[in-house]
Coordinates of C-alpha atoms in Angstrom, one line a residue:
M1 CA 97.5 83.3 78.5
A2 CA 101.1 83.8 77.5
V3 CA 102.7 87.2 76.8
A4 CA 106.3 87.3 75.5
V5 CA 108.6 90.0 76.6
L6 CA 111.7 90.3 74.4
A7 CA 114.0 93.0 75.7
A8 CA 117.7 93.4 76.6
V9 CA 117.2 96.3 78.9
G10 CA 114.0 98.1 80.0
L11 CA 113.1 100.8 82.5
M12 CA 110.5 100.1 85.2
G13 CA 108.1 102.9 86.2
D14 CA 110.4 103.9 89.1
G15 CA 113.4 104.5 86.9
V16 CA 115.2 101.3 87.9
A17 CA 116.9 99.4 85.1
Q18 CA 115.7 95.8 84.6
T19 CA 117.7 93.4 82.5
V20 CA 116.7 90.2 80.8
A21 CA 119.3 87.6 79.8
P22 CA 120.1 87.5 76.1
G23 CA 117.9 85.0 74.3
S24 CA 115.5 85.0 77.3
T25 CA 111.8 84.9 76.9
V26 CA 109.6 85.9 79.8
T27 CA 106.0 84.7 79.7
V28 CA 103.1 85.2 82.0
A29 CA 101.2 82.1 83.3
E30 CA 97.7 82.6 84.7
G31 CA 96.1 80.4 87.3
D32 CA 92.4 79.5 87.6
L33 CA 89.9 81.9 89.2
V34 CA 89.1 80.3 92.5
E35 CA 86.7 80.9 95.4
A36 CA 87.6 81.9 98.9
E37 CA 90.1 79.6 100.8
Q38 CA 91.0 77.8 97.6
S39 CA 94.5 78.1 96.1
S40 CA 95.0 79.4 92.6
M41 CA 98.2 78.2 91.1
A42 CA 99.9 79.7 88.0
T43 CA 102.1 77.1 86.3
C44 CA 105.2 78.0 84.2
P45 CA 105.6 76.0 81.0
V46 CA 108.1 73.1 81.0
G47 CA 111.6 74.5 80.4
T48 CA 111.0 77.7 82.3
H49 CA 111.4 78.8 85.9
V50 CA 109.3 81.1 88.0
I51 CA 111.0 84.5 88.7
G52 CA 108.1 86.3 90.2
G53 CA 104.3 86.4 90.6
G54 CA 101.3 88.1 92.0
Y55 CA 97.5 88.1 92.0
R56 CA 94.2 89.6 91.2
T57 CA 91.5 89.5 93.8
W58 CA 87.8 90.2 94.1
P59 CA 87.6 90.8 97.8
K60 CA 84.7 90.6 100.2
Y61 CA 83.3 93.6 102.2
T62 CA 80.9 93.8 105.2
D63 CA 77.4 95.0 104.8
S64 CA 78.6 98.4 106.0
G65 CA 81.2 98.5 103.2
A66 CA 84.3 97.8 105.3
Y67 CA 87.0 95.7 103.8
A68 CA 86.7 92.2 105.1
D69 CA 89.4 90.2 103.3
N70 CA 93.1 89.4 103.2
M71 CA 95.4 87.5 100.9
D72 CA 96.5 84.5 103.0
I73 CA 99.0 83.2 100.4
N74 CA 101.1 85.2 97.9
A75 CA 104.2 83.2 97.3
P76 CA 106.3 81.0 95.0
G77 CA 105.1 77.4 95.3
D78 CA 108.3 75.8 93.8
T79 CA 110.4 76.2 90.7
R80 CA 107.5 76.4 88.3
H81 CA 104.5 77.7 90.3
W82 CA 103.1 80.8 92.0
L83 CA 100.4 80.3 94.6
V84 CA 97.7 82.7 96.0
M85 CA 94.7 82.3 98.2
S86 CA 92.2 84.9 99.4
H87 CA 90.6 84.5 102.8
K88 CA 87.0 85.4 101.8
G89 CA 87.1 86.6 98.2
R90 CA 87.9 85.1 94.8
S91 CA 91.5 85.2 93.4
R92 CA 93.7 84.4 90.5
A93 CA 97.5 83.7 90.5
Y94 CA 99.9 85.0 87.9
A95 CA 103.5 83.9 87.5
L96 CA 106.5 85.4 85.5
C97 CA 108.3 82.5 83.8
D98 CA 111.8 82.9 82.4
S99 CA 113.3 80.5 79.8
A100 CA 117.0 81.4 80.3
S101 CA 117.4 81.8 84.0
A102 CA 119.3 79.4 86.2
P103 CA 116.9 77.0 88.1
T104 CA 115.1 78.5 91.1
N105 CA 114.3 77.0 94.5
R106 CA 111.7 77.9 97.2
W107 CA 112.9 78.4 100.8
S108 CA 110.4 78.9 103.6
G109 CA 111.4 81.0 106.6
D110 CA 110.8 81.0 110.3
G111 CA 107.3 81.9 111.5
G112 CA 106.7 85.5 112.6
L113 CA 104.2 85.5 115.5
G114 CA 102.6 88.4 117.2
G115 CA 103.9 91.1 114.9
E116 CA 107.4 89.7 114.6
M117 CA 109.3 89.7 111.4
S118 CA 109.7 86.4 109.5
Y119 CA 112.8 85.9 107.4
A120 CA 113.5 83.4 104.6
K121 CA 117.3 83.4 103.7
C122 CA 118.6 82.0 100.5
P123 CA 121.2 79.4 101.1
D124 CA 124.9 79.7 100.1
G125 CA 125.4 79.3 96.3
T126 CA 122.1 81.1 95.5
N127 CA 120.8 84.6 95.1
L128 CA 117.4 86.1 96.1
V129 CA 115.1 86.6 93.1
T130 CA 111.8 87.5 94.9
G131 CA 109.6 86.3 97.6
G132 CA 106.2 86.2 99.3
Y133 CA 104.3 85.0 102.3
H134 CA 101.8 82.6 103.9
F135 CA 99.6 84.6 106.3
W136 CA 97.3 83.5 109.1
P137 CA 95.5 86.8 110.0
N138 CA 93.4 87.8 113.0
Y139 CA 89.7 88.4 112.2
G140 CA 87.1 90.0 114.5
N141 CA 83.7 88.5 115.3
D142 CA 82.1 90.6 112.6
G143 CA 84.5 89.1 109.9
T144 CA 86.6 92.3 109.4
P145 CA 90.3 91.8 109.5
H146 CA 92.2 93.0 112.5
D147 CA 95.4 92.3 110.8
S148 CA 97.4 93.2 107.6
V149 CA 100.7 92.4 106.0
D150 CA 103.0 95.3 107.0
M151 CA 106.0 94.0 105.1
N152 CA 106.6 91.8 102.1
A153 CA 110.0 92.7 100.6
P154 CA 113.7 92.1 100.6
A155 CA 115.1 92.5 104.1
P156 CA 116.9 95.8 104.1
D157 CA 119.3 94.7 106.9
R158 CA 119.9 91.0 105.9
P159 CA 121.5 90.2 102.5
N160 CA 119.9 87.6 100.3
T161 CA 116.8 87.4 102.5
W162 CA 113.1 88.0 102.0
A163 CA 111.1 89.5 104.9
A164 CA 107.4 89.4 105.8
K165 CA 105.6 90.9 108.8
A166 CA 102.0 90.7 110.1
H167 CA 100.6 93.7 111.9
S168 CA 98.7 92.4 114.9
K169 CA 100.0 90.4 117.9
D170 CA 97.4 87.7 117.2
G171 CA 98.2 87.0 113.5
S172 CA 101.2 85.1 112.1
I173 CA 103.1 85.1 108.9
R174 CA 105.9 83.0 107.2
A175 CA 108.2 84.5 104.6
V176 CA 109.0 82.6 101.5
A177 CA 112.1 83.3 99.3
L178 CA 112.6 82.4 95.7
C179 CA 116.3 81.8 95.2
R180 CA 118.3 81.2 92.0
Q181 CA 121.3 78.9 91.7
N182 CA 124.5 80.8 91.0
R183 CA 126.0 80.0 87.6

């Protein structure tokens, strides 16, 4: 599936201006629908670079109706891929691919253990584009998650850095940053 977006300036739903480089075409790449604990990978076409991504999930629930799933991976894989993996449900990855942006690189951060923040800082000469995480949650004996992702966003106090945080002291998380070369 490929959807072209041709716009010089648009407004996102929150009123924030979003710009696309002149002559740029942004397409959406779709990964395979996969079963639990399998990675779905959305691949950008040759000549484009990943600038963002996400997922659709079909989560699992316990017999009593409690939510019993987490997204273990929601992160850039490299310059042309976005990866996702559901712990117990099915999932599908989506990537936003840009034809005119500078090349992107993936940087993995330190591990956040026991509810600590994990940071992935873009190196000098690059700018943060977006990010994600790899998550190793804590589950109870009945299969319900005792953990969640509490943060998956740009670090408010650290420039050019993506931050991710797991909730419980028994889970762990690693932030992943997608960084673009300065032109």
